[in-house]
Coordinates of C-alpha atoms and ligand atoms in Angstrom, one line a residue:
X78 CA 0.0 0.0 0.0
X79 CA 1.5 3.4 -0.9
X80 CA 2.1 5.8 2.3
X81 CA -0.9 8.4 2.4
X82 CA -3.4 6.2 1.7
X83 CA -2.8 3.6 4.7
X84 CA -0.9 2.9 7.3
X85 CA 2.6 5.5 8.5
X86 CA 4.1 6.7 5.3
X87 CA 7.4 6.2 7.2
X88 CA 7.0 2.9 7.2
X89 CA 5.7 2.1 3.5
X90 CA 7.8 2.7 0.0
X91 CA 10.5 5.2 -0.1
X92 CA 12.3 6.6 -3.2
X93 CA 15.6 5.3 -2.2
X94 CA 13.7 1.3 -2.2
X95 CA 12.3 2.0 -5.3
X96 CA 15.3 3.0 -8.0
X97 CA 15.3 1.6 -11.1
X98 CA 11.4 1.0 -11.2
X99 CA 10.6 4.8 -10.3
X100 CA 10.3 6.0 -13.6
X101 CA 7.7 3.5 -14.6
X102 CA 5.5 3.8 -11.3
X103 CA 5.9 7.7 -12.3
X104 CA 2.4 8.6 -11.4
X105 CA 1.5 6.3 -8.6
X106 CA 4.6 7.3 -7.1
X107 CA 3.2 10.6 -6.2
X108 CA 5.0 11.7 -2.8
X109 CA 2.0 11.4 -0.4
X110 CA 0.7 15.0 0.9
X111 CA -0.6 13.7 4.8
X112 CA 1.0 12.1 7.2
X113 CA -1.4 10.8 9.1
X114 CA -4.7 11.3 6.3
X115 CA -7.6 9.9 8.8
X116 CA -6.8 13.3 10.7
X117 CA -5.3 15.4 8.6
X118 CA -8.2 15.2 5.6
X119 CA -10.7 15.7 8.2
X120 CA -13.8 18.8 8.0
X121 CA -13.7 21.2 10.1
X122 CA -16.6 19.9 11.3
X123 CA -15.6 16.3 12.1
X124 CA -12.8 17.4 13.3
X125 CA -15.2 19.9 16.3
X126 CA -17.1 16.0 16.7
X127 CA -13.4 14.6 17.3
X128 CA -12.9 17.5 19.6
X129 CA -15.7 17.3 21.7
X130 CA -15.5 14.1 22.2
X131 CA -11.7 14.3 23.2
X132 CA -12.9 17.1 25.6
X133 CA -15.5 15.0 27.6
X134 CA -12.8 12.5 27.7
X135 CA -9.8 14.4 29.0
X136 CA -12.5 16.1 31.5
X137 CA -13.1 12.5 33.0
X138 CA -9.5 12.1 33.3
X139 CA -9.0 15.2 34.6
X140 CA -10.9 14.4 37.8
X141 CA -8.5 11.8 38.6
X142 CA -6.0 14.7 39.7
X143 CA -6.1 15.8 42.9
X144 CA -5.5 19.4 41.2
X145 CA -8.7 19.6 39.2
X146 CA -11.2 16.9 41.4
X147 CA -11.1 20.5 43.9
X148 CA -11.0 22.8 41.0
X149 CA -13.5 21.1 39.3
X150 CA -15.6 20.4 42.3
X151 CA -16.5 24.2 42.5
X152 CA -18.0 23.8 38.0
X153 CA -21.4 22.2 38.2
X154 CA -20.4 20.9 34.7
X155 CA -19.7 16.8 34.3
X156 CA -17.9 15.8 31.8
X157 CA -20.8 13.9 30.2
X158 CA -22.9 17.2 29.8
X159 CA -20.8 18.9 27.6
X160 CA -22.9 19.2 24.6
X161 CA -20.8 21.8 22.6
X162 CA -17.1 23.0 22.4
X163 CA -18.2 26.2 23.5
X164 CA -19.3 24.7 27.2
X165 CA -15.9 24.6 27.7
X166 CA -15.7 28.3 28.5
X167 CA -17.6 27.6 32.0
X168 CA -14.3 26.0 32.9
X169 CA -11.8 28.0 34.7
X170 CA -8.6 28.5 33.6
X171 CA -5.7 27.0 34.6
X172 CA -1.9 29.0 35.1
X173 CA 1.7 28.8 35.5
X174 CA 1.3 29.6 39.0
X175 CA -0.9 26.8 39.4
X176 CA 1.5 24.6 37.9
X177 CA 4.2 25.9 40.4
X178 CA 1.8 25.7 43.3
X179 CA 0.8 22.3 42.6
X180 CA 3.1 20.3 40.4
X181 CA 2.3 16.9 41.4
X182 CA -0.9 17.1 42.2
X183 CA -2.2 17.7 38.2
X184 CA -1.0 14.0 37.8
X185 CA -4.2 11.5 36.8
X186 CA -2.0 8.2 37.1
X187 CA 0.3 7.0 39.3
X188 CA 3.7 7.7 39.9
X189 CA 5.3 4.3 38.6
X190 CA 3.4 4.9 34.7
X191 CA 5.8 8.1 34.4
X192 CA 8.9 7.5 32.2
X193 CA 9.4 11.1 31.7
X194 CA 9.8 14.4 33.2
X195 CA 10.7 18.1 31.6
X196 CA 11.0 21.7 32.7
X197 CA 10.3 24.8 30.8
X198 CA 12.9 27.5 30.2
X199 CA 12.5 29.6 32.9
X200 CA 12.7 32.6 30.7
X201 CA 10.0 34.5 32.7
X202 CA 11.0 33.1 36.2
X203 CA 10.8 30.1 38.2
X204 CA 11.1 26.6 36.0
X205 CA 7.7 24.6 35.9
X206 CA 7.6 20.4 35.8
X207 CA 6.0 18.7 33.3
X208 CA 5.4 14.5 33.5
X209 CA 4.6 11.9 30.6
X210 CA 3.8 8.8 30.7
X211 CA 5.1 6.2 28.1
X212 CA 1.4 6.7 25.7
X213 CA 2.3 11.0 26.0
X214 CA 5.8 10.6 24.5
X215 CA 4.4 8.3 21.6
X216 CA 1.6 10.6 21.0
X217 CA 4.1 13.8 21.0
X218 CA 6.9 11.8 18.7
X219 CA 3.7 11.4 16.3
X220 CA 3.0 14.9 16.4
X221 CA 6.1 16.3 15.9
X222 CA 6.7 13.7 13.0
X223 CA 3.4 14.9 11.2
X224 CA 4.9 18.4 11.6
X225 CA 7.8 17.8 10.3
X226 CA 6.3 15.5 7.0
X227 CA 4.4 18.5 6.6
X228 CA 6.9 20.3 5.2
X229 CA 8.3 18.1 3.2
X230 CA 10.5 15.7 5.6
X231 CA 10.7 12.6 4.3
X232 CA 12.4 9.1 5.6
X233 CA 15.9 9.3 4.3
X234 CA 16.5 12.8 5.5
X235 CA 19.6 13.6 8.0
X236 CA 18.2 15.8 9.9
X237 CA 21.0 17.9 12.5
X238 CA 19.0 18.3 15.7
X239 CA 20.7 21.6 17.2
X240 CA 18.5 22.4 19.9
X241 CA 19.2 21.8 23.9
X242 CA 19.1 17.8 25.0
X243 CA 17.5 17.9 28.6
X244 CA 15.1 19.4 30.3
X245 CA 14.3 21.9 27.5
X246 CA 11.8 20.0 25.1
X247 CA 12.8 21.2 22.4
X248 CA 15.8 19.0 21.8
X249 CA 14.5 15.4 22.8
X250 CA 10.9 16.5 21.4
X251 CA 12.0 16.7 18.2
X252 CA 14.6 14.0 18.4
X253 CA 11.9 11.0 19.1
X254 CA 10.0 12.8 16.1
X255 CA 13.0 12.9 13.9
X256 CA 13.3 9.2 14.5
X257 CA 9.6 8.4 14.3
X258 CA 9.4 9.5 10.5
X259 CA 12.3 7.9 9.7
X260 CA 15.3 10.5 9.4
X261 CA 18.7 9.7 10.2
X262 CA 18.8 12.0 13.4
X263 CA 22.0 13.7 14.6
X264 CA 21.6 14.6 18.3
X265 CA 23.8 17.6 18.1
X266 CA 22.6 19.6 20.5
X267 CA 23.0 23.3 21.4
X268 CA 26.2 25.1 20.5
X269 CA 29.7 24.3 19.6
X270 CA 28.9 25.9 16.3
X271 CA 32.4 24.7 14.5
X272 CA 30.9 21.3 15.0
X273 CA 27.9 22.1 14.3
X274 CA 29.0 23.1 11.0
X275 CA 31.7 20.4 10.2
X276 CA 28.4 18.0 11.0
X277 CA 26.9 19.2 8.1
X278 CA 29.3 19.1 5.7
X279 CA 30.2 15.8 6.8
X280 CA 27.2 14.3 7.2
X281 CA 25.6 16.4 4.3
X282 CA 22.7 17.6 6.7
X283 CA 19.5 18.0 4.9
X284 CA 17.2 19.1 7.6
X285 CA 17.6 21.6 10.5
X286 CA 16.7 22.3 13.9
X287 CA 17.8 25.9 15.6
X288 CA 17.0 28.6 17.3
X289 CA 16.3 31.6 14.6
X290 CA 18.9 33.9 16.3
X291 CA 21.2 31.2 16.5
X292 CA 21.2 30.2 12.5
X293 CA 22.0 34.3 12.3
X294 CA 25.0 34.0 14.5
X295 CA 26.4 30.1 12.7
X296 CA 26.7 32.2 9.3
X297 CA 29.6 33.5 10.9
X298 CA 31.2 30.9 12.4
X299 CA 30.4 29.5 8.2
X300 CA 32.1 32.6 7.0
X301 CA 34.9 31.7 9.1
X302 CA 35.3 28.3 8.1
X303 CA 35.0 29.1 4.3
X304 CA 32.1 27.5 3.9
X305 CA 28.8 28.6 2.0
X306 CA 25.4 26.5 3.5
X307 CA 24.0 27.7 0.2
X308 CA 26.4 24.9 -1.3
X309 CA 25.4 22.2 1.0
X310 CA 22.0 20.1 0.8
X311 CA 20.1 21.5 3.1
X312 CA 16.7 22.1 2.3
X313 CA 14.3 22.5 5.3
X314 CA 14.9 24.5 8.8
X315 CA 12.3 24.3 11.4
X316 CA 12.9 27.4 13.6
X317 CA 10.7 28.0 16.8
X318 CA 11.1 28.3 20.3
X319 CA 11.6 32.2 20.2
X320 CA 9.9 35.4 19.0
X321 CA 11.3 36.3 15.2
X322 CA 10.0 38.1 12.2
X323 CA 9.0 37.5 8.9
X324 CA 12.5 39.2 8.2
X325 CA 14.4 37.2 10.3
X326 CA 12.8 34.3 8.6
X327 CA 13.5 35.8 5.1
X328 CA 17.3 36.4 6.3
X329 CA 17.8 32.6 7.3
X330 CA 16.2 31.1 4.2
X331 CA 18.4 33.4 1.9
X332 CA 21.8 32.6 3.3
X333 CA 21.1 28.9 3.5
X334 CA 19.5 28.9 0.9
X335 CA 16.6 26.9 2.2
X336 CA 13.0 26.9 3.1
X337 CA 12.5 27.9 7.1
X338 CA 9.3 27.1 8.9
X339 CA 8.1 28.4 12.1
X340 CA 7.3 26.2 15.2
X341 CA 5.3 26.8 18.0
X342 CA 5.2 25.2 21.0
X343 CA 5.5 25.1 24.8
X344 CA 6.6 22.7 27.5
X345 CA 3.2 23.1 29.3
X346 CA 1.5 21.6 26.4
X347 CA 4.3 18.6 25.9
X348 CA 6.6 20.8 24.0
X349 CA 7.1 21.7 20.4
X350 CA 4.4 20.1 17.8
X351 CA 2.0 22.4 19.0
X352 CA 1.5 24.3 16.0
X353 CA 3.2 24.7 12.3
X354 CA 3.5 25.8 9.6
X355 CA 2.6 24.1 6.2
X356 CA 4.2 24.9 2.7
X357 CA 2.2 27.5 2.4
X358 CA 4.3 29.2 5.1
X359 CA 0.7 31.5 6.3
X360 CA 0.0 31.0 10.2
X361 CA 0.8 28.0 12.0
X362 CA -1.7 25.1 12.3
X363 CA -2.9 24.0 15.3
X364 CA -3.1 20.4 15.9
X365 CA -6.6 20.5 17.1
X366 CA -7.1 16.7 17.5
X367 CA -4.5 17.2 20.0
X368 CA -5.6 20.5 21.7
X369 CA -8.5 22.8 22.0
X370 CA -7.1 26.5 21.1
X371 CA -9.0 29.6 22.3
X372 CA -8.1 33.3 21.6
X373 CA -9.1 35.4 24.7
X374 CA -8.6 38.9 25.8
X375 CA -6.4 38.8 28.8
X376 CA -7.9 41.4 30.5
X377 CA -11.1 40.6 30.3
X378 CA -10.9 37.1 29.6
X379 CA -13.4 37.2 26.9
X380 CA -13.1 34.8 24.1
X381 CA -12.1 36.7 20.6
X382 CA -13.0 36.4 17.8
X383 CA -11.0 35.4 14.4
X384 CA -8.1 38.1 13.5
X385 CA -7.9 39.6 16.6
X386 CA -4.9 39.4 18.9
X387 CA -4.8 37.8 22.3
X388 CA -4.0 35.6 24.8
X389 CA -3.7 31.9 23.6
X390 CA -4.8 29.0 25.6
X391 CA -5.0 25.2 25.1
X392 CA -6.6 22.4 26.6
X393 CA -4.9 19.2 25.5
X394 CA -7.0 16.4 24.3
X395 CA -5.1 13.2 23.9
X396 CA -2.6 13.8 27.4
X397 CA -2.9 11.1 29.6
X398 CA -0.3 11.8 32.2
X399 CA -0.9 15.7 33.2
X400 CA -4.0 16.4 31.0
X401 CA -4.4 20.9 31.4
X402 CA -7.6 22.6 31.0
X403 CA -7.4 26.2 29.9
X404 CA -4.2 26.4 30.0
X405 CA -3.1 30.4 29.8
X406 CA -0.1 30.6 27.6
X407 CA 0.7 34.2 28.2
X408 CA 1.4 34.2 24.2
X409 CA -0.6 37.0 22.3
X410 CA -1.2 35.5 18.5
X411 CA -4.8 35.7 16.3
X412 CA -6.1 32.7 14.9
X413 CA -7.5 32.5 11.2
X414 CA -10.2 29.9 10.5
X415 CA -10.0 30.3 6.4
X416 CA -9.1 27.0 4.5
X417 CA -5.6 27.0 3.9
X418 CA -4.6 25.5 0.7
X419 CA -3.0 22.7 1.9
X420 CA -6.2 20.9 2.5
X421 CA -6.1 20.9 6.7
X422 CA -9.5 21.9 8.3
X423 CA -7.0 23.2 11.0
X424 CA -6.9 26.6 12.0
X425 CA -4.1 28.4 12.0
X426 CA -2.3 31.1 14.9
X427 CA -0.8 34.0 13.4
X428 CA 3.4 34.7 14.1
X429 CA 3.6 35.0 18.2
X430 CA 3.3 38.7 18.9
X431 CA 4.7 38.7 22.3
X432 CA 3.9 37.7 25.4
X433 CA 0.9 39.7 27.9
X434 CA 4.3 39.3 30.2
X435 CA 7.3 40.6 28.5
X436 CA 5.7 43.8 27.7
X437 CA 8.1 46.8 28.7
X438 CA 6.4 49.8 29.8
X439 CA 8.8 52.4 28.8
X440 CA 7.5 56.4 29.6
X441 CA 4.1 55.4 29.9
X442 CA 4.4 53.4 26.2
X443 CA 3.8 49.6 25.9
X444 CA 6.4 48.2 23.8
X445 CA 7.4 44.6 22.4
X446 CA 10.5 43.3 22.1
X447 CA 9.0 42.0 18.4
X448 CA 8.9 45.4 17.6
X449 CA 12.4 46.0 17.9
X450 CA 13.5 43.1 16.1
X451 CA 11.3 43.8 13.0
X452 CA 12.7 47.3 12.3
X453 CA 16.5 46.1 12.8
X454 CA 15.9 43.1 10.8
X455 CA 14.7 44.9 8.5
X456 CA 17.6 47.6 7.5
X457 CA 20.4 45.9 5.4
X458 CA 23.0 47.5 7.2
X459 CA 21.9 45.8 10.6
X460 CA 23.9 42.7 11.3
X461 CA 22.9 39.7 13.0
X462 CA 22.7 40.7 16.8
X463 CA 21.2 43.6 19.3
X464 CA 20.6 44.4 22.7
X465 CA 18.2 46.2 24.8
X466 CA 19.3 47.8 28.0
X467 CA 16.5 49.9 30.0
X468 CA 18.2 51.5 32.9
X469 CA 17.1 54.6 34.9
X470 CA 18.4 58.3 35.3
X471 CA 16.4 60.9 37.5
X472 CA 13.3 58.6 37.4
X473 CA 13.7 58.6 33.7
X474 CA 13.4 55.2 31.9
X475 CA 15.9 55.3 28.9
X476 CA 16.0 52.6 26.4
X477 CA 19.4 52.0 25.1
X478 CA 19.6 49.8 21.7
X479 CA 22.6 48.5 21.1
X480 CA 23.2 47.5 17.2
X481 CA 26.0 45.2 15.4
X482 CA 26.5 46.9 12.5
X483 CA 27.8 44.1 9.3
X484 CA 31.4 45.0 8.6
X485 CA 31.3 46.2 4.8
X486 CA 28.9 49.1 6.7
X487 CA 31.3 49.8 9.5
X488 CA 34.2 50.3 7.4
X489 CA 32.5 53.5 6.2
X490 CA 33.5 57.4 7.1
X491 CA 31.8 58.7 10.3
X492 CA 29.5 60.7 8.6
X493 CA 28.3 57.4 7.2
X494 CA 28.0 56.4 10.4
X495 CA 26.4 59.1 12.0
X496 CA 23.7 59.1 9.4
X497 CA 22.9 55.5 9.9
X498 CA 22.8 56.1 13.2
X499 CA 20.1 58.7 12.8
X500 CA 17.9 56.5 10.5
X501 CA 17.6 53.7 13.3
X502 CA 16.7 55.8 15.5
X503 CA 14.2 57.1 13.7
X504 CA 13.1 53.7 12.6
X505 CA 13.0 52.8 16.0
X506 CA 10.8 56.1 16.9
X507 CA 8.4 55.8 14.5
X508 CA 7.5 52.0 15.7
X509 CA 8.0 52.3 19.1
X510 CA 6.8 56.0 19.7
X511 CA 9.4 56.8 22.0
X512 CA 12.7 57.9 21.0
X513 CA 15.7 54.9 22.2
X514 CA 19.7 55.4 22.4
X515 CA 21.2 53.6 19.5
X516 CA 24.7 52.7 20.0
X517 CA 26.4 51.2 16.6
X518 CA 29.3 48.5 17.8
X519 CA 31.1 46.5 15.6
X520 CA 29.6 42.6 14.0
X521 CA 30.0 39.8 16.7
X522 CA 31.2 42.1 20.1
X523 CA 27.3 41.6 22.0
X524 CA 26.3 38.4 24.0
X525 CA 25.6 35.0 22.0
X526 CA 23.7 33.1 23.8
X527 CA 23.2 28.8 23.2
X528 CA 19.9 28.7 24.2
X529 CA 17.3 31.3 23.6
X530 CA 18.6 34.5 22.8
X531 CA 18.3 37.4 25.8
X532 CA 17.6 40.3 23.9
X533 CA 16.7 42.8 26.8
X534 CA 18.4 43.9 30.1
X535 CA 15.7 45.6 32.2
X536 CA 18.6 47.3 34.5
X537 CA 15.8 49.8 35.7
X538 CA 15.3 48.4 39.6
X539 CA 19.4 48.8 39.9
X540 CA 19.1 52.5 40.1
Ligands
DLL160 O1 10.2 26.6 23.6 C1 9.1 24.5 23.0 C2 9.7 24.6 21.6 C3 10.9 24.0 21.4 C4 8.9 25.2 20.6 C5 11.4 24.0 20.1 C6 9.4 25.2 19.3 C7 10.7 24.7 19.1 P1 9.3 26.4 26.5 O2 10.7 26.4 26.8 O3 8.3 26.0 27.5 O4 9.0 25.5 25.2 O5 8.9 27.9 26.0 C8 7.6 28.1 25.5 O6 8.5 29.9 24.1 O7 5.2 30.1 25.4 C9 6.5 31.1 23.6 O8 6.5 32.3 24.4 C10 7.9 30.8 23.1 N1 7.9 30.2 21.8 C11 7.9 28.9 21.5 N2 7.8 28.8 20.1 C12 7.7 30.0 19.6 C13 7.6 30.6 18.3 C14 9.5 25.6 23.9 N3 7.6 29.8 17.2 C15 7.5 29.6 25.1 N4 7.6 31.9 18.1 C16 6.2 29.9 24.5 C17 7.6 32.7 19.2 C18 7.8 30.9 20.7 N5 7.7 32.3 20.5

């Protein structure tokens, strides 16, 4: 049976079995779109059924956690009266402070049926835990794999996997999905970018996994090495984990010479696999068999409607372990419930716009660090890296930019300079409406971080 119609592609045909007969089975040898096509080929409306059903189930389970059996207790909803998707909205939400509160007691099974454990970042503060049990970490591989296939992955590929192994999901999440579709999977791991890059050449890397600020900073260490990615075989870079723009994105898929696609997840919600993008690189899809996405104002906590920016939260719908209801991400993104081209019924986020919690209030002005990014990414001089430092003078909040400036630009007279100078800052001004301090320093003299990049230094409570 060909893959796509039956069964896991990974395990059916593959070019490389077929050689000499390809030609002949020409048109039945059609690369199969789907993954997984009982799912994927689903209406919109069967997939809502699917949900619903899901829903009523993971509520059931739910109840098994000493967490949401009080919670819950308070709702006079049971799981078997939920007659639409929307019912869910009588169910409170559920937060990272919960999590930290209460850790353990959102598990449904007993200890001894947990293989695995993670922790998020810890970006914004204190880590939190999250537990699998054997049946989560199949069902994540399976998502992440479907992700992945979705853009063209395909058993056969070597895909470098340059993301943190350990508590971080994003290296091991994708590693098991790497695996699952049938890639040769180099566990590379964060950093050591020399490595990283005679890996590639060696190995002749077709696939990537990094951090979008991180695939800026490697063209260096490339540049250094005398090596052009553009000449290598890679065709496919997943990038995720962090905020970037469409620039950023643009940047990466020129000087590889690749296609990029952006991937959404979070460690609350398993990891990565969460939502992604398709071919038609327009918004993320959410796996909605997998979890129930609402948009919500998080003020008001009123659910919005399509094309409108808030807060993002899930409720996962297959988690046996440490099923969440409502789970708060503090990501703002918009949602789009158009059919995409592709064929999927699921709906799709738009780009992360920021968090409601890593919004700096500068003189009274709201400003995201997104913002930032996307009017330095997008001035040619700019080079890969920047920093934000807020610091305080005379109870006056002053935002300090710091910009690596490429070195054919730096080279130039002062006036040159000067100039430049000026048009950031305007850029910056016209963005951000406040007017920042933008310092020019020379290409690779600010911070590289391994992990996720730490783009702003609130210095303002040292004063
Ligand atoms: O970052 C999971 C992941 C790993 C996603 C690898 C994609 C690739 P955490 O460490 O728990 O999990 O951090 C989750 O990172 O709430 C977002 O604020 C941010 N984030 C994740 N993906 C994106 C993205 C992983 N594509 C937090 N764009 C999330 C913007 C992202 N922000």
């Amino acid at each position: 049976m060909l893959p796509g119609f039956a069964g896991k592609p990974g395990t059916a045909l593959q070019a490389g079995c077929l050689g000499a007969v390809a030609p002949i089975l020409g048109h039945l040898w059609e690369k199969p779109v789907y993954w997984n096509p009982e799912i994927e080929t689903l209406s919109a409306e069967q997939l809502r059924q699917l949900q619903l059903e899901r829903l009523r189930a993971t509520l059931a389970r739910a109840l098994a956690s000493p967490f949401y059996r009080e919670r819950l207790a308070a709702s006079d909803l049971r799981p078997g009266d939920l007659t639409s998707l929307e019912e869910v909205r009588r169910l409170p939400f559920t937060t990272k402070e919960d999590l930290r509160a209460r850790g353990p007691d959102f598990l449904t099974v007993p200890r001894d049926l947990l293989v695995r454990l993670h922790a998020s970042s810890g970006t914004t503060g204190q880590a939190t835990v999250v537990y699998y049990t054997r049946t989560d970490i199949e069902a994540w591989a399976e998502l992440v794999a479907r992700s992945m296939y979705m853009t063209g992955v395909r058993p056969g590929d070597v895909f470098q996997n340059m993301m943190g192994y350990g508590l971080f999901t994003g290296g091991l999440g994708f590693h098991y999905g790497g695996e699952r579709l049938g890639c040769l999977t180099i566990p590379a791991g964060a950093g050591n970018s020399r490595r990283q890059v005679q890996l590639m050449v060696q190995f002749q890397t077709t696939v990537l996994h990094i951090i979008p600020s991180y695939a800026l900073y490697l063209l260096n260490v490339f540049a250094e090495m005398g090596v052009d990615p553009r000449e290598l075989p890679v065709r496919i870079a997943f990038i995720g984990a962090e905020p970037h723009s469409e620039d950023m994105r643009r940047r990466i898929e020129t000087a590889y010479g690749l296609k990029a696609y952006n991937s959404y997840g979070l460690s609350e919600m398993n990891g990565p696999g969460v939502a992604f993008e398709c071919p038609e690189q327009n918004g993320m899809h959410v796996w909605e068999d997998a979890y129930l996405l609402e948009v919500v104002d998080p003020q008001t906590l009123e659910t919005l409607p399509p094309g409108v920016v808030g807060e993002l939260v899930f409720t996962n719908l297959t988690r046996e372990g440490m099923p969440l209801i409502r789970y708060r991400t503090r990501d703002l993104a918009s949602y789009e419930d158009a059919p995409c081209p592709c064929g999927r019924a699921m709906r799709r986020i738009s780009r992360i716009q920021g968090r409601t919690d890593d919004m700096i209030i500068i003189k009274g002005v709201n400003i995201f660090p997104l913002q930032i990014e996307k009017v330095l990414m997008s001035l040619p001089e700019v080079h890969t890296n920047y920093l934000v430092e807020l610091s305080r003078h005379n109870y006056n909040d002053i935002m300090t930019v710091k910009v690596e400036v490429k070195e054919s630009f730096f080279k130039e007279d002062l006036r040159y300079l000067t100039n430049l100078r000026k048009r950031i800052t305007e850029a910056l001004k016209s963005e951000l409406l406040i007017t920042p301090v933008v310092e020019l320093v020379e290409p690779n003299t600010l911070p590289v971080s391994e992990g996720k990049a730490l783009r702003i230094l609130d210095r303002r409570h040292e004063a």
